[in-house]
PDB file of C-alpha atoms and ligand atoms in Angstrom:
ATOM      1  CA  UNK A 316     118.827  90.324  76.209  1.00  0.00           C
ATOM      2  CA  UNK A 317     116.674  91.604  79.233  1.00  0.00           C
ATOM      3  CA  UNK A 318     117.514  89.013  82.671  1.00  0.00           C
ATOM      4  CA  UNK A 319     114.446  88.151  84.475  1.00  0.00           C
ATOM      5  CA  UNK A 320     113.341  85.673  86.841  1.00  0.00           C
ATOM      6  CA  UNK A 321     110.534  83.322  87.201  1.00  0.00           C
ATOM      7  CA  UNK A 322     110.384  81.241  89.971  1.00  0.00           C
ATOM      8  CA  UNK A 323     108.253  78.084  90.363  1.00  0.00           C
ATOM      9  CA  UNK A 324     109.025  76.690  93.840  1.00  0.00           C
ATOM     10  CA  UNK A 325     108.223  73.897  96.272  1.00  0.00           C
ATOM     11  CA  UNK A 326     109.071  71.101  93.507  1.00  0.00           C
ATOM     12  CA  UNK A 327     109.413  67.474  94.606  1.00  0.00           C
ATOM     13  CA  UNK A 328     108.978  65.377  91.735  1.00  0.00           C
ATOM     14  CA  UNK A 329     111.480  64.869  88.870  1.00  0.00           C
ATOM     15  CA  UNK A 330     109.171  64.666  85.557  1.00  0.00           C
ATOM     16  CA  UNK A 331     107.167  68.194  86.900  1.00  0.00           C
ATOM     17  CA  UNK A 332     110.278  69.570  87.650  1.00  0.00           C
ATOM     18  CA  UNK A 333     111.774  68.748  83.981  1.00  0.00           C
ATOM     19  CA  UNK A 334     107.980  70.060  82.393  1.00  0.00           C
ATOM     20  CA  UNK A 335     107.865  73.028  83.972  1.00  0.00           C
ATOM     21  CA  UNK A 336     111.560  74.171  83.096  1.00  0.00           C
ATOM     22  CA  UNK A 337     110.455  72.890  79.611  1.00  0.00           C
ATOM     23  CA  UNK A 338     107.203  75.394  79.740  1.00  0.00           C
ATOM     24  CA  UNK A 339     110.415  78.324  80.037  1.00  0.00           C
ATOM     25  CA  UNK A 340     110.819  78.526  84.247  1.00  0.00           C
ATOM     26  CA  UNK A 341     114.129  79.801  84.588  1.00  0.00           C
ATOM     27  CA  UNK A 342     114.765  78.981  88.716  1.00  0.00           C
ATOM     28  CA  UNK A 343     113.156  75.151  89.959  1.00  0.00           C
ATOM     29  CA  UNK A 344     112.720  75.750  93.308  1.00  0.00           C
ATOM     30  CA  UNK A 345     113.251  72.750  96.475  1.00  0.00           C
ATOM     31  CA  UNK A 346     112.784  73.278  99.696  1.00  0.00           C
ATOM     32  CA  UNK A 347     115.184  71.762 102.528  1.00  0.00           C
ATOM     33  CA  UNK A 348     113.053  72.814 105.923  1.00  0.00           C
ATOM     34  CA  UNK A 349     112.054  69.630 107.303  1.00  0.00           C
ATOM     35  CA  UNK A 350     109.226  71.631 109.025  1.00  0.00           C
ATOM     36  CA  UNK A 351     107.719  72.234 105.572  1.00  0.00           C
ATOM     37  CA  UNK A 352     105.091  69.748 103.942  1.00  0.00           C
ATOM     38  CA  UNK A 353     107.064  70.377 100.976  1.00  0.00           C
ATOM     39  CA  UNK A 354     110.750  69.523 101.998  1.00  0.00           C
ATOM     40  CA  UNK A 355     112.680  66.743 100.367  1.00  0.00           C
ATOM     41  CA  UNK A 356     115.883  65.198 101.506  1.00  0.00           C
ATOM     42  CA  UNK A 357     119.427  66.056  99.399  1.00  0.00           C
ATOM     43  CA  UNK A 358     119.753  62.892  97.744  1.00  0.00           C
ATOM     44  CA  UNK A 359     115.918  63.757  96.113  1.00  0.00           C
ATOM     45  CA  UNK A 360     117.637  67.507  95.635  1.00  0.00           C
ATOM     46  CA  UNK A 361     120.289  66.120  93.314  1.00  0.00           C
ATOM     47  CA  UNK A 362     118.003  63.987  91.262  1.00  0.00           C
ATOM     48  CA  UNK A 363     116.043  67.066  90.152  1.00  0.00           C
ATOM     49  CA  UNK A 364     118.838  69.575  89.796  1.00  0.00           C
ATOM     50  CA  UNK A 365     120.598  66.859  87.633  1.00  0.00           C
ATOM     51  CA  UNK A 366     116.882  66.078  85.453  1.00  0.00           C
ATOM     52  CA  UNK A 367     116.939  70.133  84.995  1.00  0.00           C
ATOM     53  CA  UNK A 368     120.211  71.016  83.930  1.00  0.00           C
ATOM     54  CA  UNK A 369     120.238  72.288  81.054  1.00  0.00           C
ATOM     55  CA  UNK A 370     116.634  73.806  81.313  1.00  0.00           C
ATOM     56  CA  UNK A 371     116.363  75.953  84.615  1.00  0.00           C
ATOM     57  CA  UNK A 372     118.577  77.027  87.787  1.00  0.00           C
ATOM     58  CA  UNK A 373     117.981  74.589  90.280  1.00  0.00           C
ATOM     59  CA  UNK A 374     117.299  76.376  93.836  1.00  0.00           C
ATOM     60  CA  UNK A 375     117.502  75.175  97.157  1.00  0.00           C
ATOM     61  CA  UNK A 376     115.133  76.982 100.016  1.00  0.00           C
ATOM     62  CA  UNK A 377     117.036  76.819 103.478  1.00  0.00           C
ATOM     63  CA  UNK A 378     115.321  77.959 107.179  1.00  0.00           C
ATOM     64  CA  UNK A 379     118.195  79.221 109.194  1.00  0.00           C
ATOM     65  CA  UNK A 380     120.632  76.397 108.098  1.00  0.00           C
ATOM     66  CA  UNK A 381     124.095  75.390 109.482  1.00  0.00           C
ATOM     67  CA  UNK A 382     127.479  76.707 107.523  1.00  0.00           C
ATOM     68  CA  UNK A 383     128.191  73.158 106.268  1.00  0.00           C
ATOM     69  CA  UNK A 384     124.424  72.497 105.470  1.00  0.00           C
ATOM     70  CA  UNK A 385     125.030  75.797 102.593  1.00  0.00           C
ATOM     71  CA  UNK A 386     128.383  74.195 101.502  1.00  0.00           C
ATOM     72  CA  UNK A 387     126.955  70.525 101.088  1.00  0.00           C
ATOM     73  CA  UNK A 388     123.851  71.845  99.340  1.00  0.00           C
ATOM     74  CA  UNK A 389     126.029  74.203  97.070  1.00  0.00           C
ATOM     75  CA  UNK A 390     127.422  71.196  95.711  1.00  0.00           C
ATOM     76  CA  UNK A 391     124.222  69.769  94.363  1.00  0.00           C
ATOM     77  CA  UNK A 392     122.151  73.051  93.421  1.00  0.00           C
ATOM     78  CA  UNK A 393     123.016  76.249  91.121  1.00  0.00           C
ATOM     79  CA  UNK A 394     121.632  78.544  93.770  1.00  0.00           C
ATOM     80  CA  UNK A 395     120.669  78.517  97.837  1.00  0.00           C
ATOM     81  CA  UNK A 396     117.903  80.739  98.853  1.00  0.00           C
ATOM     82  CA  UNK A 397     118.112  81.671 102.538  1.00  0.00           C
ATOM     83  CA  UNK A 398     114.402  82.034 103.871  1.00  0.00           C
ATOM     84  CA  UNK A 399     115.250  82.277 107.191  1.00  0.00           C
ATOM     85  CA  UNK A 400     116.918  85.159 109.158  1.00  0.00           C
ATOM     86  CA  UNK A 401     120.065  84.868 108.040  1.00  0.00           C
ATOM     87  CA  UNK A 402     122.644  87.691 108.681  1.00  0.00           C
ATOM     88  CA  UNK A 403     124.579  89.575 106.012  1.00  0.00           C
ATOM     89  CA  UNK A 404     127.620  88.047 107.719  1.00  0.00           C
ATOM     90  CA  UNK A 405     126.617  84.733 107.355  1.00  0.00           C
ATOM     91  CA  UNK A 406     124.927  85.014 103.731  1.00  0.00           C
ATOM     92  CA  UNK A 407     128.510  86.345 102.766  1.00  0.00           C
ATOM     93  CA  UNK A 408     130.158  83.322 103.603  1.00  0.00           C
ATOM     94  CA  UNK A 409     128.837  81.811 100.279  1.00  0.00           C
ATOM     95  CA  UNK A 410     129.435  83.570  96.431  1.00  0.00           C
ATOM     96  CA  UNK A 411     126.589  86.151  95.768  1.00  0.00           C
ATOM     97  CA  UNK A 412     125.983  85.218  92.402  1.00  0.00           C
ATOM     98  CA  UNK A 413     124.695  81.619  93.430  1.00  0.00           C
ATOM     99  CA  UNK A 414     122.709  83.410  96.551  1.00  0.00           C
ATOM    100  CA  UNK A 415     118.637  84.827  96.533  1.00  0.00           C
ATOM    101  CA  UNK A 416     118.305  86.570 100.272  1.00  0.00           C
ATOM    102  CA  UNK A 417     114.469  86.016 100.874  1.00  0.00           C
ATOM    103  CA  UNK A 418     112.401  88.406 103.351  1.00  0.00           C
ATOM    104  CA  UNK A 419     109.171  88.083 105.087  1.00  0.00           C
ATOM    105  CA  UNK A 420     107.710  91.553 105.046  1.00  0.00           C
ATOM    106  CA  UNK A 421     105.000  92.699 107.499  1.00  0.00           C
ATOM    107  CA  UNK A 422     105.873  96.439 106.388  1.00  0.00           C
ATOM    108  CA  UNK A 423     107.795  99.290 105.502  1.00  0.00           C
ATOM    109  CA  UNK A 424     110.114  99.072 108.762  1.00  0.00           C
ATOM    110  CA  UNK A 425     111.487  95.482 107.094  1.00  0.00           C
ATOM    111  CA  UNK A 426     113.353  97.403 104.053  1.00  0.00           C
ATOM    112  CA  UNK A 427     115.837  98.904 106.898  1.00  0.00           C
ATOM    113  CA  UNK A 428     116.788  94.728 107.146  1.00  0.00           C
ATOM    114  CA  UNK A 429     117.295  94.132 103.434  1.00  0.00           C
ATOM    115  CA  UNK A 430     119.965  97.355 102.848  1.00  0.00           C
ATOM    116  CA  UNK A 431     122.748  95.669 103.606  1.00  0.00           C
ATOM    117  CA  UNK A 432     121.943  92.862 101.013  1.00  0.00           C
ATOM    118  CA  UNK A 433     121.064  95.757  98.150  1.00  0.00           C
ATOM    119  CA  UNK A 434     124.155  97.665  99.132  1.00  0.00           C
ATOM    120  CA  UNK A 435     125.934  94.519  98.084  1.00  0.00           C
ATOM    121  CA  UNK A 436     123.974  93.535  95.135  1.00  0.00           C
ATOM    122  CA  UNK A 437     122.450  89.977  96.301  1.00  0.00           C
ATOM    123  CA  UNK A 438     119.239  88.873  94.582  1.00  0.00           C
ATOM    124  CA  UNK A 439     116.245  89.625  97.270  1.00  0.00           C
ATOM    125  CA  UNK A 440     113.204  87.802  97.399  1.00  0.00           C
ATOM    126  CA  UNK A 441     110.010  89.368  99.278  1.00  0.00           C
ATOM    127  CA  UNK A 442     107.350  87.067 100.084  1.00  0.00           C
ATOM    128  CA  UNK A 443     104.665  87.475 102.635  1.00  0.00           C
ATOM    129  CA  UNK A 444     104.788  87.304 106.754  1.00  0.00           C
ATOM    130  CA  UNK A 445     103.393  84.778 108.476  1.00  0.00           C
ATOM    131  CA  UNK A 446     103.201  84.207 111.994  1.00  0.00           C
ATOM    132  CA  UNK A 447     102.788  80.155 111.111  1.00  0.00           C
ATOM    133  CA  UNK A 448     104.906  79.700 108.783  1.00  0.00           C
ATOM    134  CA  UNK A 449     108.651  80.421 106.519  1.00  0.00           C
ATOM    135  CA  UNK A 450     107.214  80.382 103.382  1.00  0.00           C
ATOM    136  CA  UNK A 451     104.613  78.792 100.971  1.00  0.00           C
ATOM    137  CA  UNK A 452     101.499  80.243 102.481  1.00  0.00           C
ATOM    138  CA  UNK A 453     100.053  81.697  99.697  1.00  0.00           C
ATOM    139  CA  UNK A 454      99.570  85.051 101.542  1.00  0.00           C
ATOM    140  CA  UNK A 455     100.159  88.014  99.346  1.00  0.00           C
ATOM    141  CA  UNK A 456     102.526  91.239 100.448  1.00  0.00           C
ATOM    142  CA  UNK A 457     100.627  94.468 100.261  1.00  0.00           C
ATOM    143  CA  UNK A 458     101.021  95.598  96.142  1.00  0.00           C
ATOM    144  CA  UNK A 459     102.110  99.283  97.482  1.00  0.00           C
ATOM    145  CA  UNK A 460     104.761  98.076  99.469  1.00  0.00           C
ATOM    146  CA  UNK A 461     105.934  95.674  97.122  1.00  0.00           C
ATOM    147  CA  UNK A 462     106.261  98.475  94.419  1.00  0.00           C
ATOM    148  CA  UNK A 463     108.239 100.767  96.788  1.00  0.00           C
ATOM    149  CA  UNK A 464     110.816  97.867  97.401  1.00  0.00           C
ATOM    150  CA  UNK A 465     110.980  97.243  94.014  1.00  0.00           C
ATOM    151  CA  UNK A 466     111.421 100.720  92.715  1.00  0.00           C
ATOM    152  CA  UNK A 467     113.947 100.819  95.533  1.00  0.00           C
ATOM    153  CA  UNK A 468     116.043  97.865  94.243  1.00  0.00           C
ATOM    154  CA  UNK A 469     116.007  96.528  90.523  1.00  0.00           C
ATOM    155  CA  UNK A 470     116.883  93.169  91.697  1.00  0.00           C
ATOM    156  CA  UNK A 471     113.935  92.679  93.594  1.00  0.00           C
ATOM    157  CA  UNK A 472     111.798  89.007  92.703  1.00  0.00           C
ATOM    158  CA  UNK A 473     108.436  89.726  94.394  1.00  0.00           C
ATOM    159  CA  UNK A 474     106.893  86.591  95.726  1.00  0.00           C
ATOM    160  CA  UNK A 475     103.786  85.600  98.051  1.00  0.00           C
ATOM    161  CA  UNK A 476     100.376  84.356  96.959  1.00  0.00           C
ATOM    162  CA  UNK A 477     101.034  84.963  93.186  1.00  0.00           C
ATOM    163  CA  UNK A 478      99.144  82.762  90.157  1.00  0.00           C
ATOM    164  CA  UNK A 479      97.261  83.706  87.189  1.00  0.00           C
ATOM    165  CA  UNK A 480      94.653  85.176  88.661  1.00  0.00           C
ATOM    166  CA  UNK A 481      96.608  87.877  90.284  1.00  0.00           C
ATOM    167  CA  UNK A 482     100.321  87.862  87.894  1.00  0.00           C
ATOM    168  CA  UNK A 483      99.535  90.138  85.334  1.00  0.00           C
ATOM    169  CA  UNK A 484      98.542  93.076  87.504  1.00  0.00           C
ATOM    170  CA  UNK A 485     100.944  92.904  90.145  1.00  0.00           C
ATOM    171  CA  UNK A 486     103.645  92.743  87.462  1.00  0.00           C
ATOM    172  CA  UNK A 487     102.682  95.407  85.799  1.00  0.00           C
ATOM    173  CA  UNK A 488     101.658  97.700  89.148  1.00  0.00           C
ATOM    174  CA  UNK A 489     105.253  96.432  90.793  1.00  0.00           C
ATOM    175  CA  UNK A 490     107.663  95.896  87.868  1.00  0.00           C
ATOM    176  CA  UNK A 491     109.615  93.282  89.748  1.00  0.00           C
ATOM    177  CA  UNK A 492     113.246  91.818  88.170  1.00  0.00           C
ATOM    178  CA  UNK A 493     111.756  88.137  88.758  1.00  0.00           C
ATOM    179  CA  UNK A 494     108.454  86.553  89.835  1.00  0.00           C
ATOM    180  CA  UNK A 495     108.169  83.124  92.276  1.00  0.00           C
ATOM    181  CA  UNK A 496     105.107  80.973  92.945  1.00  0.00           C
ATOM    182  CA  UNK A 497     104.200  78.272  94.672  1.00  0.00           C
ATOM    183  CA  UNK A 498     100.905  77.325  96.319  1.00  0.00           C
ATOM    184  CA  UNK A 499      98.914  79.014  94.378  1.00  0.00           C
ATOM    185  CA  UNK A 500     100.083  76.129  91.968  1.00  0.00           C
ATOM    186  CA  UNK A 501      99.272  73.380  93.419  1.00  0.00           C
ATOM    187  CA  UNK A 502      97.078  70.877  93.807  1.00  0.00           C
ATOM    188  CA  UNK A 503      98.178  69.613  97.308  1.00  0.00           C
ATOM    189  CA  UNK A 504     101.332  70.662  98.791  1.00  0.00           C
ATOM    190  CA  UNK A 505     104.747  69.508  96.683  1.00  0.00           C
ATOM    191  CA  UNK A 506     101.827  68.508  93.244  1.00  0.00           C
ATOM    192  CA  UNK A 507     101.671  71.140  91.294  1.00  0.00           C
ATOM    193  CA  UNK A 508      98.975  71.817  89.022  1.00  0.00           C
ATOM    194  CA  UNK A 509     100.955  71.718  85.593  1.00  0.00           C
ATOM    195  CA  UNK A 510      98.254  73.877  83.596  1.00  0.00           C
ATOM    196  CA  UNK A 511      97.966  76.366  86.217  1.00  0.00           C
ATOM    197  CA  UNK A 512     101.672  76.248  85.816  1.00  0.00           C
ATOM    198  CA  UNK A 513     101.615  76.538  82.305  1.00  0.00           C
ATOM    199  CA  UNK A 514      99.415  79.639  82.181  1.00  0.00           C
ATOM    200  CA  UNK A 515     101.487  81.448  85.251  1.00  0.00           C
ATOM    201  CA  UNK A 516     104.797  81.055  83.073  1.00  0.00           C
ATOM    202  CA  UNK A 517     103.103  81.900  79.791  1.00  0.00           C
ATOM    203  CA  UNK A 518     102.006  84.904  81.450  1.00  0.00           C
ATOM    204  CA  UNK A 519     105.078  86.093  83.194  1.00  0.00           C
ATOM    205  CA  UNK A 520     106.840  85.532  79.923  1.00  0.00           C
ATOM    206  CA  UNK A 521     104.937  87.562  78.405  1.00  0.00           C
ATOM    207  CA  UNK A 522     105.111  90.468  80.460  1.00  0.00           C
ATOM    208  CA  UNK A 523     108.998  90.175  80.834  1.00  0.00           C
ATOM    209  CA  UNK A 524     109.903  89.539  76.845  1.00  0.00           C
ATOM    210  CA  UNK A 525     107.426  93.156  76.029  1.00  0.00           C
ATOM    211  CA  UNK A 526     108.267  96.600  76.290  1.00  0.00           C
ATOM    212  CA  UNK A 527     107.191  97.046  79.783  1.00  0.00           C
TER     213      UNK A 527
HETATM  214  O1  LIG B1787     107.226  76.487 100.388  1.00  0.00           O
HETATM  215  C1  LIG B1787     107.512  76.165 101.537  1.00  0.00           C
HETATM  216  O2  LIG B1787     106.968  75.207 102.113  1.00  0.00           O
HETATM  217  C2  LIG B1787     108.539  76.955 102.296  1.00  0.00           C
HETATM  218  C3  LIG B1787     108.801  76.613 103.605  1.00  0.00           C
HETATM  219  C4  LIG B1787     109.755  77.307 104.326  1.00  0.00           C
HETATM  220  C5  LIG B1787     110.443  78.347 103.756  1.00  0.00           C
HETATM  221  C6  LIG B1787     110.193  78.703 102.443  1.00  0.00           C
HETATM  222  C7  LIG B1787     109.239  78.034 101.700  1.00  0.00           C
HETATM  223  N1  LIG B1787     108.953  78.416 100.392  1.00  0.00           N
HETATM  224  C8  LIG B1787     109.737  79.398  99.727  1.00  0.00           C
HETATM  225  C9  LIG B1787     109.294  79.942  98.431  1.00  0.00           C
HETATM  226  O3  LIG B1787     110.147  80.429  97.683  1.00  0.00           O
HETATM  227  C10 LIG B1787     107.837  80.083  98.067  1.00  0.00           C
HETATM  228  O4  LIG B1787     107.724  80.048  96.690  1.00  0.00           O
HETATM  229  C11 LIG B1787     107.363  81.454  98.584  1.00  0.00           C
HETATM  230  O5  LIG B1787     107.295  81.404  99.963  1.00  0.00           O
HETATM  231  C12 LIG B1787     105.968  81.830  98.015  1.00  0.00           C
HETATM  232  O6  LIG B1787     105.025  80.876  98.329  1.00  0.00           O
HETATM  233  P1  LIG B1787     103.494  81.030  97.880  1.00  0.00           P
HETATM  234  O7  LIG B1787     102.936  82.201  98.612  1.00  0.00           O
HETATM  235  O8  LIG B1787     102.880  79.752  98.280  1.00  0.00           O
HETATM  236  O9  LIG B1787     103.473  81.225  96.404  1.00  0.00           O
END
């Protein structure tokens, strides 16, 4: 069976979290970065990763986080997702299989940064630069570059202002391994707009389970 991704991120409430890995999500994203309007605290983490075994990976976003921070976490979550700019050295610490690397990119010059995380096979996430913020700005990477990464590395989950206005395109233009939205979602940041929701996952389904 084909392995794809789709992401739904910035979760922060148990019952949307258990409906949208019932609409088919495979990763339920949290965010820990108390500088985000959308962060939660660990003992909110490991209510929703327990409500969603079963249905989705539960995923914890991390800004530049301490060594025992990752360990703690990885006790409560399927998979950390560094957001930050984490080293390969320090990203290596923890097993790659429960690891997504995430990378801002402004532009070409940013794939020389993400080599030594495809030469080793981690899961790498591209989303959007912003001078403001880590993540969850709903700004879009250019579709060109996206595609080069992508053709680049198959395990590339392209992020960054994505919904269905814009999925269906970009997937087929980039041909990413896994999708991951967030604000696009939502109706204020950490509420999600469920039918928006439902139509991004029905979509990116889709897509992935055709002969693309
Ligand atoms: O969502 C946040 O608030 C956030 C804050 C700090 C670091 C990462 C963050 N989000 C990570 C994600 O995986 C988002 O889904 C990704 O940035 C895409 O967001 P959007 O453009 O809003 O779809």
């Amino acid at each position: 069976m084909k392995e794809y991704i789709i992401k739904i991120c910035g979760l922060t409430d148990k019952e949307q979290a258990v409906s949208i890995g019932k609409m088919g999500a495979t990763h339920i994203g949290m965010i820990y970065f108390e500088k985000s309007p959308r962060h939660i605290d660990i003992k909110k983490i490991a209510e929703i990763s327990k409500a969603i075994r079963g249905l989705a990976k539960s995923v914890a976003v991390v800004v530049n986080p301490e060594k025992e921070t990752v360990e703690n976490i990885l006790q409560i979550v399927d998979i950390v997702q560094f957001h930050g700019d984490e080293s390969i050295e320090f990203v290596s610490l923890f097993p790659k299989e429960r690891v997504i690397k995430a990378f801002r990119v402004k532009g070409e010059q940013d794939i020389q940064k993400m080599k030594p995380f495809m030469e080793e096979g981690y899961t790498v996430l591209i989303d959007a630069y912003s001078e403001k913020s880590y993540g969850g700005t709903g700004k879009q990477i250019n579709p060109k570059l996206a595609k080069k990464i992508s053709d680049i590395y198959p395990k590339t989950v392209l992020s960054g202002g994505l919904s269905p206005d814009n999925i269906k395109e970009l997937l087929e233009y980039v041909k990413p391994y896994g999708v991951d939205a967030s604000s696009k979602l939502e109706i204020k940041p950490g509420v999600k707009d469920l039918n928006r929701v439902k139509k991004f996952i029905k979509m990116a389904r889709e897509f992935y389970e055709s002969d693309n």
